[in-house]
Structure formats: C-alpha cells, structure tokens
XYZ file of C-alpha atoms in Angstrom:
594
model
C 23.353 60.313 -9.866
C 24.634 59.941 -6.333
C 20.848 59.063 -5.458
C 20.821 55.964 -8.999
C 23.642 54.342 -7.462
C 22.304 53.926 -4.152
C 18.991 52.401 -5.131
C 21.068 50.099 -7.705
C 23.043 49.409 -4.477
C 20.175 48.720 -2.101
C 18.702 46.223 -4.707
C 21.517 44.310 -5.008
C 21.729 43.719 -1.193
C 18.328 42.416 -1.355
C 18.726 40.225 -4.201
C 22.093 38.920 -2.497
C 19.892 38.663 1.191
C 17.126 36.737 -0.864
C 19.690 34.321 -2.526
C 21.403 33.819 0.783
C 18.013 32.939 2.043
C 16.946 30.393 -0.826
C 16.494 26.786 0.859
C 16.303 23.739 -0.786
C 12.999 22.092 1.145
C 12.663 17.998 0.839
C 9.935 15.904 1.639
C 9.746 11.827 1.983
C 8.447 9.449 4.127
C 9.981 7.760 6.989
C 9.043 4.550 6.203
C 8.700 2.593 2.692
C 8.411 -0.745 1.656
C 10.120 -3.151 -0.890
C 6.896 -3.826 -2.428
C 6.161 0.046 -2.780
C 7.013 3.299 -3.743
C 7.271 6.718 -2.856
C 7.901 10.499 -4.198
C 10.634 12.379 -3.117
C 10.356 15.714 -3.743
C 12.654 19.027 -3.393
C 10.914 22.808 -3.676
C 12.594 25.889 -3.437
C 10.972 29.239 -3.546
C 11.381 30.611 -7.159
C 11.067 29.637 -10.624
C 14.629 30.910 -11.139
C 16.820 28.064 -9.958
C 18.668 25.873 -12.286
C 21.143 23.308 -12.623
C 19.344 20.481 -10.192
C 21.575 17.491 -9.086
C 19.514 14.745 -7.462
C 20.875 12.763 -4.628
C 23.125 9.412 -5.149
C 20.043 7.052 -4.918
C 22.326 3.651 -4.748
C 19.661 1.871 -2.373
C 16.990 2.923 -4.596
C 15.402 2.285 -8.469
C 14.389 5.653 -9.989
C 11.500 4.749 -11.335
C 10.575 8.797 -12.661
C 11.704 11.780 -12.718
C 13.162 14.356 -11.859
C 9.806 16.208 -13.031
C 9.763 19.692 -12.582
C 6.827 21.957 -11.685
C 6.549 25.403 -11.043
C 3.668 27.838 -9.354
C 3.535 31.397 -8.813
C 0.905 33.424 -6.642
C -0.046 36.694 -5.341
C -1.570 37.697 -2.157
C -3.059 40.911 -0.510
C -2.569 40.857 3.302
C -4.190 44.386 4.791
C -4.254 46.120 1.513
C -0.432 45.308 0.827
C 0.221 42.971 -2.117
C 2.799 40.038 -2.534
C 3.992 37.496 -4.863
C 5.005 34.115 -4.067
C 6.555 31.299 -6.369
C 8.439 28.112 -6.488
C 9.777 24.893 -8.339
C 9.357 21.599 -7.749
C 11.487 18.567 -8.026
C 9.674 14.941 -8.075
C 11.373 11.682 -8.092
C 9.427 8.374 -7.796
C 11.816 5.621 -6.262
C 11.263 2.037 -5.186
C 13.582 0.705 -2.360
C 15.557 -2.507 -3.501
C 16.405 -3.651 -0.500
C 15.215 -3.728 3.301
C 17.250 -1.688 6.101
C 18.121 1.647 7.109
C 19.085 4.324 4.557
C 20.391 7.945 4.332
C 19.365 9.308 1.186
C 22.065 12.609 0.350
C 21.506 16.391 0.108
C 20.246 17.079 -3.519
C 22.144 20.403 -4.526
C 20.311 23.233 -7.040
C 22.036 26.442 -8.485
C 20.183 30.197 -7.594
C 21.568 33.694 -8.354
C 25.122 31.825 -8.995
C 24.819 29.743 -5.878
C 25.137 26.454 -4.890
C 21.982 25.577 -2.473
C 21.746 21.829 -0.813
C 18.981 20.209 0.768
C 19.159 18.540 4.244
C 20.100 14.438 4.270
C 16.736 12.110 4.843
C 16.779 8.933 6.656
C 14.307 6.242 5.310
C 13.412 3.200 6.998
C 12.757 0.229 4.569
C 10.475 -2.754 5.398
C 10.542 -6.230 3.806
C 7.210 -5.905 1.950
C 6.364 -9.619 1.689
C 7.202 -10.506 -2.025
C 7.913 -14.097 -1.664
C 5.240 -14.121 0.408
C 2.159 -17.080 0.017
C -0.115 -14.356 -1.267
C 1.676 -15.267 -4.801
C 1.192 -19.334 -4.062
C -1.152 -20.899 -5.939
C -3.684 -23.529 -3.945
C -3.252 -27.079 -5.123
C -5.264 -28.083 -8.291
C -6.837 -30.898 -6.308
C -5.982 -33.504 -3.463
C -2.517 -34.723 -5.561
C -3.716 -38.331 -3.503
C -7.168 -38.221 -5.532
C -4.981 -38.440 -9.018
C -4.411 -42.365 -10.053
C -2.261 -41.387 -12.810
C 0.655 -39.257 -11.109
C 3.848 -39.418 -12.115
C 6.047 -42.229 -10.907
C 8.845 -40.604 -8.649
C 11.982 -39.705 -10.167
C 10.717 -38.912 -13.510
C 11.747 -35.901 -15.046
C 9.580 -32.629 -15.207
C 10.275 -31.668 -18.789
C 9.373 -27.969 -19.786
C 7.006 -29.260 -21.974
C 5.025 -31.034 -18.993
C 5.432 -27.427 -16.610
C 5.677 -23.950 -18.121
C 4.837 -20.350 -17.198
C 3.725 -18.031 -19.513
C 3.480 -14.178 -19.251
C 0.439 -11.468 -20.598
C -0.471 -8.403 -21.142
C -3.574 -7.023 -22.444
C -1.644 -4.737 -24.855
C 1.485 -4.385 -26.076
C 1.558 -0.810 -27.670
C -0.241 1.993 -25.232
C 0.786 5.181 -24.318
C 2.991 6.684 -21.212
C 1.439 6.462 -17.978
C -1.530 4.267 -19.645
C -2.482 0.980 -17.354
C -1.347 -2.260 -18.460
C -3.045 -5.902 -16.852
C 0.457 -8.278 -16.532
C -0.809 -11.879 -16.187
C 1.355 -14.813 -15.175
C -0.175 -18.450 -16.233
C 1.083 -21.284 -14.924
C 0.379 -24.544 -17.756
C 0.959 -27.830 -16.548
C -0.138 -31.556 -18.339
C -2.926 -33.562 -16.351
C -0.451 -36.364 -14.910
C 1.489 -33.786 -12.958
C 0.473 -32.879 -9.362
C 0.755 -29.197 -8.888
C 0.564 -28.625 -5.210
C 2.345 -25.382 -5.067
C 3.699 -22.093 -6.939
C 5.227 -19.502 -5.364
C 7.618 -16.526 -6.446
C 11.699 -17.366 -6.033
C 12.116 -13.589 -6.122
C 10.629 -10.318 -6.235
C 10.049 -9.019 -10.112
C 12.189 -5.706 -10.759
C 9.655 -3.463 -13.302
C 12.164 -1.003 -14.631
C 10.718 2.397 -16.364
C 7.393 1.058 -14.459
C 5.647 1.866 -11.971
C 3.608 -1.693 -10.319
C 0.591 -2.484 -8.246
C 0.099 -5.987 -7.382
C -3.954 -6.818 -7.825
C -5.192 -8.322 -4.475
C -5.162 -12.541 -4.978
C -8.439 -14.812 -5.878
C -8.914 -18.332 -5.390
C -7.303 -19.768 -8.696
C -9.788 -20.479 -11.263
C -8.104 -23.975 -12.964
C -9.616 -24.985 -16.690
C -8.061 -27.399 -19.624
C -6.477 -25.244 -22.405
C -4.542 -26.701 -25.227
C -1.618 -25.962 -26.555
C 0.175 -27.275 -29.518
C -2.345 -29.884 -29.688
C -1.262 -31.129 -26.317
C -4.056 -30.693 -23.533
C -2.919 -28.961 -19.849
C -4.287 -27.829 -16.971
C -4.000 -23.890 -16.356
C -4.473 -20.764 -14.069
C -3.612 -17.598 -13.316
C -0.966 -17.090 -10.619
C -0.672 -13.493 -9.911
C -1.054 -10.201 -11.973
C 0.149 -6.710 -12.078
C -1.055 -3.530 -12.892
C 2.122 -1.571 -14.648
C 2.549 1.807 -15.992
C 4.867 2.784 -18.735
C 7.130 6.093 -17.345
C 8.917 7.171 -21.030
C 8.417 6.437 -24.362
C 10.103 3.751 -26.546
C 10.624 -0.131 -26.203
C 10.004 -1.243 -22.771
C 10.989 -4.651 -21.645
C 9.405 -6.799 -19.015
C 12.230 -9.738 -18.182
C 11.195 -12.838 -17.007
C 10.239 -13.898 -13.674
C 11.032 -17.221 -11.928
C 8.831 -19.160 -10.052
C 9.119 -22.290 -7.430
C 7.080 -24.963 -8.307
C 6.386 -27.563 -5.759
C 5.142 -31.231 -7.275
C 3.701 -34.385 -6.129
C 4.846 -37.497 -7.527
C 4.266 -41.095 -7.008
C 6.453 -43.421 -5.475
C 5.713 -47.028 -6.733
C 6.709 -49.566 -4.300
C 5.206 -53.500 -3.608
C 5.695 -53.324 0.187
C 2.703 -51.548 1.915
C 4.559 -51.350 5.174
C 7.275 -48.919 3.067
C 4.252 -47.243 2.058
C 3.200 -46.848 5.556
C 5.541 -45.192 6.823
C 6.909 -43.216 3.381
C 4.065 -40.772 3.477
C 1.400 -42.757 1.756
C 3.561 -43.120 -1.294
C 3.851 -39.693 -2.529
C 6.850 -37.571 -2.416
C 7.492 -33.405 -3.390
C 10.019 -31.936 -5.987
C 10.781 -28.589 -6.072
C 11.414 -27.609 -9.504
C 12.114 -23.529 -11.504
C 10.335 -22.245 -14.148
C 11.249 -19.188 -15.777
C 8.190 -17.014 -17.830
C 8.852 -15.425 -20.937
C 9.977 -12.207 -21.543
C 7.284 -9.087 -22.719
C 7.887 -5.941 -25.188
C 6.303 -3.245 -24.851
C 6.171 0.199 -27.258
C 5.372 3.220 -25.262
C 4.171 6.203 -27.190
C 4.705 9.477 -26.455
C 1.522 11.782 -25.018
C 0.355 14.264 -27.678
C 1.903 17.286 -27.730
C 1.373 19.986 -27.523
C -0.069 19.387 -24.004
C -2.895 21.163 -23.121
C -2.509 24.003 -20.127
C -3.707 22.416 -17.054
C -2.851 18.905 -17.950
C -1.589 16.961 -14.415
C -0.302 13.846 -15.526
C -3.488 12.194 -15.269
C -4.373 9.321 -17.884
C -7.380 7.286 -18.137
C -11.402 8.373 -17.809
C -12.195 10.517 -15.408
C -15.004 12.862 -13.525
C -14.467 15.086 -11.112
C -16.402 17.154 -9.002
C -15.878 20.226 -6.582
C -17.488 21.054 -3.067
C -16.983 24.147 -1.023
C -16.705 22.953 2.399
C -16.850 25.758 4.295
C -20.860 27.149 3.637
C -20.155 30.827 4.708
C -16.373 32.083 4.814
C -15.040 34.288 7.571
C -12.212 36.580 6.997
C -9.213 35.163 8.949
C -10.710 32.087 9.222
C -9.551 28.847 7.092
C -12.137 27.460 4.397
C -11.340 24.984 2.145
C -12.439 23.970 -1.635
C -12.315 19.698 -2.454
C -11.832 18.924 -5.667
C -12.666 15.141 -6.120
C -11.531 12.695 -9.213
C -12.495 9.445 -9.594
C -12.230 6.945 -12.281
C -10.111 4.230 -13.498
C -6.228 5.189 -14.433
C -3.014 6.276 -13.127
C -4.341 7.612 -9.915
C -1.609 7.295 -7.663
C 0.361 9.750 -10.075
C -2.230 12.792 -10.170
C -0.716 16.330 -8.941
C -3.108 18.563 -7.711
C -4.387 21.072 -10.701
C -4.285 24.821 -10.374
C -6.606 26.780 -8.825
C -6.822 30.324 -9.249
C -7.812 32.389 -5.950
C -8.506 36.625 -5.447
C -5.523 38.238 -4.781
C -6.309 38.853 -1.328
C -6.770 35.574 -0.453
C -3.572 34.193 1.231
C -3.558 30.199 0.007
C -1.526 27.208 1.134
C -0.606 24.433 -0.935
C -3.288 21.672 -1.599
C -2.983 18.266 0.255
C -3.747 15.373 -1.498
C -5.893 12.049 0.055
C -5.960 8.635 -2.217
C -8.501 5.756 -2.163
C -7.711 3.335 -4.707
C -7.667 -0.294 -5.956
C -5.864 -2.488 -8.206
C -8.124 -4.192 -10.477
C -7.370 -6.142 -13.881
C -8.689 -2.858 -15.417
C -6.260 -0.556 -14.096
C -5.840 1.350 -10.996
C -9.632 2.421 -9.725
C -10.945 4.283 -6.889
C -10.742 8.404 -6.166
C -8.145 10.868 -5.403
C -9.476 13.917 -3.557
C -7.147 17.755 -3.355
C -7.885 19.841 -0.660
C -7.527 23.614 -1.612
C -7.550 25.781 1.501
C -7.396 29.380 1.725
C -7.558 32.732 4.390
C -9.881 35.258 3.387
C -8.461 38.802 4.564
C -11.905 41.062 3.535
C -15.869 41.370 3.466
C -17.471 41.001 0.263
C -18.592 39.497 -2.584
C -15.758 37.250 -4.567
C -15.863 34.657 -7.510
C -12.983 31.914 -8.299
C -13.009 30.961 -11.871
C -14.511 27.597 -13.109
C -11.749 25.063 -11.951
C -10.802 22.490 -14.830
C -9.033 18.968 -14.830
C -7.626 18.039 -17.924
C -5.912 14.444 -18.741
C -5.746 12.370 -21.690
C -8.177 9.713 -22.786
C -6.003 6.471 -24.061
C -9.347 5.321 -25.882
C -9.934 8.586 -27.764
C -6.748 9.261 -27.854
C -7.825 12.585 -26.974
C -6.852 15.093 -24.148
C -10.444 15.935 -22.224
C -11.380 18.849 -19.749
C -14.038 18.870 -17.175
C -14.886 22.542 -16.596
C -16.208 22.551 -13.095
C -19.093 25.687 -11.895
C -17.585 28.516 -10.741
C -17.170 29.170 -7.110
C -19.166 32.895 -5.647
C -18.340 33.578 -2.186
C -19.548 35.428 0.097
C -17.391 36.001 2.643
C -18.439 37.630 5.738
C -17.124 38.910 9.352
C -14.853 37.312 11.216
C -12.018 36.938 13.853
C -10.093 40.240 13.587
C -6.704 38.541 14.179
C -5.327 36.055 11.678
C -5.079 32.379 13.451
C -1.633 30.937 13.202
C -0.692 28.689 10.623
C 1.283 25.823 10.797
C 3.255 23.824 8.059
C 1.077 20.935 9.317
C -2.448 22.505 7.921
C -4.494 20.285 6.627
C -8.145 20.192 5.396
C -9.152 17.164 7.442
C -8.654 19.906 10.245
C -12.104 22.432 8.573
C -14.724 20.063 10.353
C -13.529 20.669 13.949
C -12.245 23.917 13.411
C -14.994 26.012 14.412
C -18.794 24.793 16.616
C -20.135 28.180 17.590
C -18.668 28.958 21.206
C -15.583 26.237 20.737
C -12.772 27.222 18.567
C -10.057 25.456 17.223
C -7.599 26.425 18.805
C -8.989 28.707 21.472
C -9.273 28.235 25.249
C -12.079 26.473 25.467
C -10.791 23.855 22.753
C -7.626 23.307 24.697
C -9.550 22.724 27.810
C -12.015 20.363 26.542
C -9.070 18.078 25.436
C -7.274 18.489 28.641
C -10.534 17.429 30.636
C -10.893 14.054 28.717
C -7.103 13.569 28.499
C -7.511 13.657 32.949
C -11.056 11.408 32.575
C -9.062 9.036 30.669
C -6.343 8.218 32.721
C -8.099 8.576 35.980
C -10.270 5.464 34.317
C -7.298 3.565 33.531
C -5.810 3.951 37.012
C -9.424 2.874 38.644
C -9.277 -0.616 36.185
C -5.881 -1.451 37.262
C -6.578 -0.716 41.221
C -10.303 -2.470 40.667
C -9.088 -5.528 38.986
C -5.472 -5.938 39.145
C -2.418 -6.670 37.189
C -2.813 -10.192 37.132
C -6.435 -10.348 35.940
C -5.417 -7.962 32.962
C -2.809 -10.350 32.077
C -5.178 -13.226 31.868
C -7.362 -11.037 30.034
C -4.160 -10.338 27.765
C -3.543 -13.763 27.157
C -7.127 -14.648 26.209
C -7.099 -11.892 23.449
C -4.190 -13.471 21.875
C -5.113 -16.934 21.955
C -6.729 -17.013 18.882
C -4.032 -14.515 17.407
C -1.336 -16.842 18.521
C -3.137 -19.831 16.905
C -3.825 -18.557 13.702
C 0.071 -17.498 13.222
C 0.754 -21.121 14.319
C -1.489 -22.823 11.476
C -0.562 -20.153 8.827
C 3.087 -21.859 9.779
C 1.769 -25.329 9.734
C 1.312 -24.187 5.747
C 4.245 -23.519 5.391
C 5.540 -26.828 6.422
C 3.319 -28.570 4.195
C 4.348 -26.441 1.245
C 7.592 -27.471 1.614
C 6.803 -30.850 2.041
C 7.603 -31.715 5.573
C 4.308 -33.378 6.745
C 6.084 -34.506 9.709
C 6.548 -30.736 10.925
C 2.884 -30.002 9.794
C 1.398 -32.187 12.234
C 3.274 -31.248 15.126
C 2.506 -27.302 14.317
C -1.369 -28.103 14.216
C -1.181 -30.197 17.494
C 0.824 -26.957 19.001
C -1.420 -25.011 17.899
C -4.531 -27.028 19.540
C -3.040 -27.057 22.609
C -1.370 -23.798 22.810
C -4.789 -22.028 22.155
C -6.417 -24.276 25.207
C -3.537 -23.284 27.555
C -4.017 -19.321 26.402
C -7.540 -19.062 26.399
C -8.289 -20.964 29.567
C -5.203 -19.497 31.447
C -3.532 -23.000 32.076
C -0.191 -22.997 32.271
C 1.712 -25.077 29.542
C 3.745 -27.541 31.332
C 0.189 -28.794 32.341
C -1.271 -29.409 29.635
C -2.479 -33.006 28.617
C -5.201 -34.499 27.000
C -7.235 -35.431 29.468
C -6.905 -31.802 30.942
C -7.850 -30.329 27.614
C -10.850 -32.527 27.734
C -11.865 -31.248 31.053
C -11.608 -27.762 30.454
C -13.781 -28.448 26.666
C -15.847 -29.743 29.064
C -16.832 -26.895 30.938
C -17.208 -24.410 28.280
C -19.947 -23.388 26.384
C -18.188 -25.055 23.627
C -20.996 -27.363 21.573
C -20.984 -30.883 22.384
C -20.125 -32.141 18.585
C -16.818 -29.169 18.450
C -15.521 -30.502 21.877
C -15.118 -34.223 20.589
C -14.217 -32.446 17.246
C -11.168 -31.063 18.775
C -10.010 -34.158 20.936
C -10.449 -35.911 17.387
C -8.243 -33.931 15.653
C -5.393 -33.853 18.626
C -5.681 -37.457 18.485
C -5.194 -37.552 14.487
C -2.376 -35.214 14.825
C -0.207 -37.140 17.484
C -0.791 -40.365 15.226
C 0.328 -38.606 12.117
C 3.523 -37.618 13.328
C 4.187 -41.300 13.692
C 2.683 -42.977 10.848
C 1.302 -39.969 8.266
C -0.017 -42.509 5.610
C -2.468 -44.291 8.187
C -4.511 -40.723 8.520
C -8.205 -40.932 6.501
C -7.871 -37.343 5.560
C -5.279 -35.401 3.210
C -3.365 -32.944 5.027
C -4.507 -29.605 3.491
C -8.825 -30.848 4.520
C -7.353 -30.909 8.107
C -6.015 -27.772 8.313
C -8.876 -26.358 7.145
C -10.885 -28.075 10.230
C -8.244 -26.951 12.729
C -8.978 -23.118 11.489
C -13.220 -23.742 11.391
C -12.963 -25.401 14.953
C -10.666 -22.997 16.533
C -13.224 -19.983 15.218
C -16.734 -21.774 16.139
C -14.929 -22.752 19.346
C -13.446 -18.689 20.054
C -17.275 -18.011 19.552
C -18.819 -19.985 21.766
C -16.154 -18.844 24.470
C-alpha cells in the first residue's frame, strides 16, 4: 500500500512539473502592411489545453479565426520511444492603421492553470492604397473632345457613376470571388482621372488586389442612355463564415475636365488653354453575398484548401543517412485559396524524429482567383539502417464546381536508409528545407569544419577586395560613381511626381517638375554640380556624350518647352500627359547610350 501511494505521488509531481513547464509559443511577423495580412498563431505542447483567450487586437481587423489544430507524434530515439503533441491557435488579422504596435499576451488554461504567451511588437507599413496603381489613365486627350462640358456645369450622377461586380453572389466559404469596380461616364464628360479616396475595409474577407492593366474603355448603354466605361480596379475576396456577407461601398475621386468658354483668346492664353479640373465623389453600390457552409461531415485530411488542385510529392534526399536530415516536398498547385493552405499530415516510422513542415508560396491574383503553387517541406532524422515505407500521402479539399470534396492519393514513399554520421547533428528551431541542398557535398559538411572555414575564407577575400577598391580608386570617385547610379533613379521619382501634379490639376507645378527633372539628371549623371547648371552647359555636356544626335536636340527641345510652359501653358503644341511620356523615353534612350 505504502509502495501505491508513492507511485500515485511521484505521478502527480510529474504531471504538476509538466504543467509548470507548459508554454504558450507565438509566432508573427515583424513587419506587415495595411494592404496585407498575416497569421498569428499560438501552440502549446498538448491537445489538453482549454479555455483560449486571444489578445486585445484594437489595431487590428480579425479577419479569421481563432482556428484550432491539433497533432500528435511518436518517435524512437536509440530504441526508446516518445510521444509528442500540441494545439494550435490561428488568427488571420489585417492592420488598420500604419505605426508601431504591441500586440498582448494571449492566455490558455492547462491542468487548472493559467499559461500566457509573451507580448509581440509589429511594425506596420503604409501599403500604398490611395496609391496611382488604382488611377485610371485618361479616356483620351480631354483637349481632342469639341463637345466638353462648359465649366461650371454640374456633374449629375446620372452623367458619372461607379458601379460594383462580382462574378457570383452565392459560393461557398473560402471559395474565390472576382470584385469589379466600373467606372460609367456620358461621352461629353472628360474623365482624366479616378483614383481611390480611401482604402476599402473587406470585413469576414480575406482580399488580394489583382495587379493593374491599361484600362480597356468601350460604349455600354444603360437605360437607353449611351456612356463610356472601364474597369478601375478589382479584387479577389474570400468569404471566412457562412451567412449574408456584405461588401459596402467604396468611394472614389474623380478628377474632370471641363471647358471654359470665353471670347478673349488672350484669357485663353494664359487660363490653361481653356480647360479647367473638378474634383468630384462617387460612391459604388453596395454587394450581398450568401456564403454557404462547407459540407459536412468533412473528410479526414481536409486542410482548408478550396478550389482545383494537383499535387505532387518528391523525395529530395535520393539515399537517407541515419542522423542526417532528408526532407519530403509535397507540391500543390492550382487555382484557389492558396494563401490559406496548412500543411496536411504526414505519417512517418516511429523512429523517425520529425520537425514541423515549413511552408513556401508562389502565387498570383488573377480575375480567376488566386493561382500559382504552394510547396510543404516535410523533414525528418532517420535514427536506423533499413528498409522503411511512409504511407501514400493524400491532399484533400473541396471542389466549388462539383461541389464535391476530392483526394489526390500520392505513391507511397520506400526508403532505404543507409549508414551515416554516428552522432545526431544539432537542430535548431531555424531548420528549414531550403537548407537539404547545401547540407552535405561529399568531404564538406554542413556544419562541419571544413564548411565553417570555407565561409570564413570568402568572408576575408571579400573584404580584403573592398578595402583594395577604396585604396585603388578613392572615396571621391565612388561617390561620383554613386551619384551616376542614381541619376536615373532620382529622375524617374521626379516625373512619377510631375504626375501627380498634373492629376491634380496644377500644370504650372508639372512643368517645373519635368524641367527639374531634365536638369537634375544632367547634373547627376555628368557629376556637375547644380548651382552650375544652365542651358548652354547642358548642351555642352549632350554634346560630348555618346548621346545620338536627334535625342540631344530632343532634350534641349523639351527644356525649352518646359520653361515656356510655366509661363504661358496654352501656347505649348503638345498636351501635357504626350510630354511626359517623351521626358521618360528620352531620359531611358539617353541612360543607354551613356
């Protein structure tokens, strides 16, 4: 009896030491953007913890979760056997505003015990969402169109609207939606601009913005009235839980020409031609959306993953060594919800020790849903000699055009494994398969004293070549070099500025950007300093480039046009938007040549 209570007694000290020992691990990045998002996710080592309390997430738009997934193991190290398991907490957030934020411990309950997570600092970048790349080019030169609008006149929602698309209203969870936004506008109104006032907030969604195309305009009509339309930007959007889903609207700038009518050509002169901008708001139209629930039951195996898929599996590592790393890639590719794909389970021996699959994703954002691949990285640490086989691995998901879940039953794996090191490398948290190609070339090791020396070698080559540059040539001539390099940078960003002006109307600060621009690129990429730079110096150095002939009078040309424009804008023989586009062509044959 004496001999009962003692083992009771000893087991309760270890379940009390392995409670005490319980942590609450979190992962996220260091860096997001407003225009993204991310996972955070919290795992703790057992599949007996309850009672999870996510962080306050005030700076931040839960977009899913917390989903929960749990994985349990067993390895044989030297003939002694172990078990392994833990649960995993996933939340998918999107930052709603730039800066520098502390996201809270998240707290979980094991054995009757209150476990917390460490705090996690995330830095948050303005991702660009009133950016141009949601502008739309101007339908045409707004000067070309006889029949503008007379200035002043009002812009009547029937004259200007934006509508809003989807190619389906009722889909299932996690199934990709195309969100168009049309911009409809009648053919006496000059459309020079659209832009975004403000970022769209997808709530319950999850949103990839498809790369932008050169605006394809063509006459539509609507309610017997005939407009001019095009697509301004889409979306691809997935539903995260069932029910109705609603997409508010979204408001846009609009920036449009009209035409100022006056009977003194001198006013007209000097009043920009006789055209004038008005910024004016248009709001699209609200879309509902009903979200079904997946099937259920769900099928064992099923990751989350919905669209059509194939997958394929590759054993990296041609002959296994025991206590050497080999890794299994499992690839998917296809068109869906890529970006939310967690790795499937793979069953291993027992006395293979495994680590937790990393995950690498190539994908685009096209109106037909999120395509590309997603490829899982299984590795694993053989511990004997002999002959082994790893059941057929199998990725399930669900098939929104069947309607159907499908499984791909891969071929089974049969290793061989042979001899190897006889002590087990060491293993760090930071494991990763892109590691398996240079792990191992015959005499050099990863990780071994030759590999370390190797490195150390070209580490010494490389600096002792960067000391012999700057002794050769010199600080100075690296800073010319320096400045050469960025001439080109320096004028691009001063011409993608220039736009700007013009979209906002102020021709007068468009012109003097492009002449900056011209002359700032001279003074860089001929090392002249800028207080000396003048025309005729410009000329001169033109002059004595390789620079063709026809791009050298080109440029002076287009200096000259500039400083005029400034001073009369409605005298110039060339709309505004044609001669940016020269500046950027003459700048890049001229770089060339140089």
């Amino acid at each position: 009896m004496r001999f009962l209570r003692q083992v009771f007694l000893f087991f309760c000290a270890l379940s009390a030491l392995f409670s005490w020992a319980q942590r609450l691990e979190v992962e996220a990045p260091s860096r997001a953007s407003t225009d993204d998002y991310f996972a955070l996710t919290y795992t703790i080592s057992t599949t007996s913890a309850e009672h999870f309390t996510p962080p306050s997430l005030k700076d931040f738009t839960l977009l899913s979760g917390p989903n929960v997934s749990t994985s349990k193991g067993f390895t044989m190290i030297n003939g002694r056997m172990s078990s392994s398991e833990s649960t995993t907490y996933t939340l998918i957030l999107q930052p709603t505003a730039k800066g520098r934020f502390i996201v809270p411990p998240a707290s979980i309950i094991v054995n009757g015990k209150k476990v917390n997570s460490r705090a996690v600092t995330i830095e948050v970048t303005d991702g660009g969402g009133k950016s141009g790349r949601h502008s739309a080019p101007s339908q045409s030169n707004p000067t070309a169109v006889p029949s503008l609008q007379q200035a002043g006149s009002t812009i009547s929602k029937a004259d200007l609207f934006i509508k809003a698309s989807s190619s389906r209203t009722q889909v299932f969870e996690q199934e990709a939606i195309l969100l168009s936004y049309k911009v409809y506008f009648r053919p006496n109104i000059g459309v020079d601009n659209v832009q975004l006032a403000q970022k769209p907030e997808f709530k319950n969604l999850i949103s990839q913005d498809i790369p932008p195309q050169q605006i394809q305009w063509q006459s539509e009509r609507v309610n017997g009235q005939v407009y001019r339309a095009g697509i301004i930007t889409q979306y691809v959007i997935f539903p995260q839980q069932k029910g109705t889903v609603t997409i508010p609207p979204i408001t846009f700038n609009c920036i449009v020409v009209q035409k100022e009518e006056t009977l003194d050509p001198l006013e007209a002169f000097f009043n920009g031609g006789g055209l004038s901008s008005v910024q004016v708001q248009r709001q699209s139209n609200a879309i509902t959306l009903q979200v079904d629930a997946l099937p259920t039951p769900k099928p064992i195996g099923f990751s989350g993953a919905v669209g059509k898929f194939t997958a394929k599996g590759t054993l990296l590592t041609t002959t296994p060594r025991t206590n050497e790393v080999a890794t299994y890639r499992l690839t998917v590719s296809g068109l869906g919800n890529l970006k939310l794909i967690t790795a499937p389970t793979l069953t291993f021996p027992k006395d293979f020790e495994t680590f937790e699959p990393k995950s690498e994703e190539q994908s685009t954002a096209t109106p037909n849903g999120t395509e590309g691949s997603i490829t899982f990285d299984y590795t694993f640490l053989p511990q004997n000699v002999g002959q082994y086989t790893i059941d057929a691995p199998t990725f399930v998901f669900f098939n929104p055009e069947t309607k159907r879940y499908e499984t791909i039953t891969l071929s089974a794996l049969h290793l061989s494994v042979a001899k190897g090191s006889d002590t087990r490398p060491i293993i760090t948290n930071e494991l990763h398969p892109l590691a398996h190609g240079r792990r191992s070339m015959g005499w050099l090791r990863w990780g071994e004293l030759p590999f370390w020396g190797i490195h150390l070698l070209l580490l010494v080559l490389a600096i002792g070549c960067v000391l012999y540059l700057r002794y050769r040539y010199g600080l100075d001539t690296d800073a010319i070099s320096f400045a050469k390099r960025r001439a080109n940078n320096v004028a691009k960003r001063r011409l993608r500025k220039a736009k700007d002006h013009l979209s906002r109307g102020d021709t007068s600060a468009f012109y003097t950007e492009i002449a900056q621009a011209l002359h700032t690129y001279v003074a860089d990429k001929f090392h002249i300093s800028r207080a000396e730079i003048t025309k005729e110096r410009i000329a001169e150095c033109l002059a004595q480039s390789p620079a063709s002939e026809s791009d050298q009078k080109a440029f002076m040309a287009l200096i000259t046009e500039c400083e005029l424009a400034q001073f009369a804008p409605a005298g110039q023989s060339r709309p505004p938007r044609e001669l940016l586009q020269v500046a950027e062509q003459l700048i890049i044959s001229i770089n060339k040549a140089l």
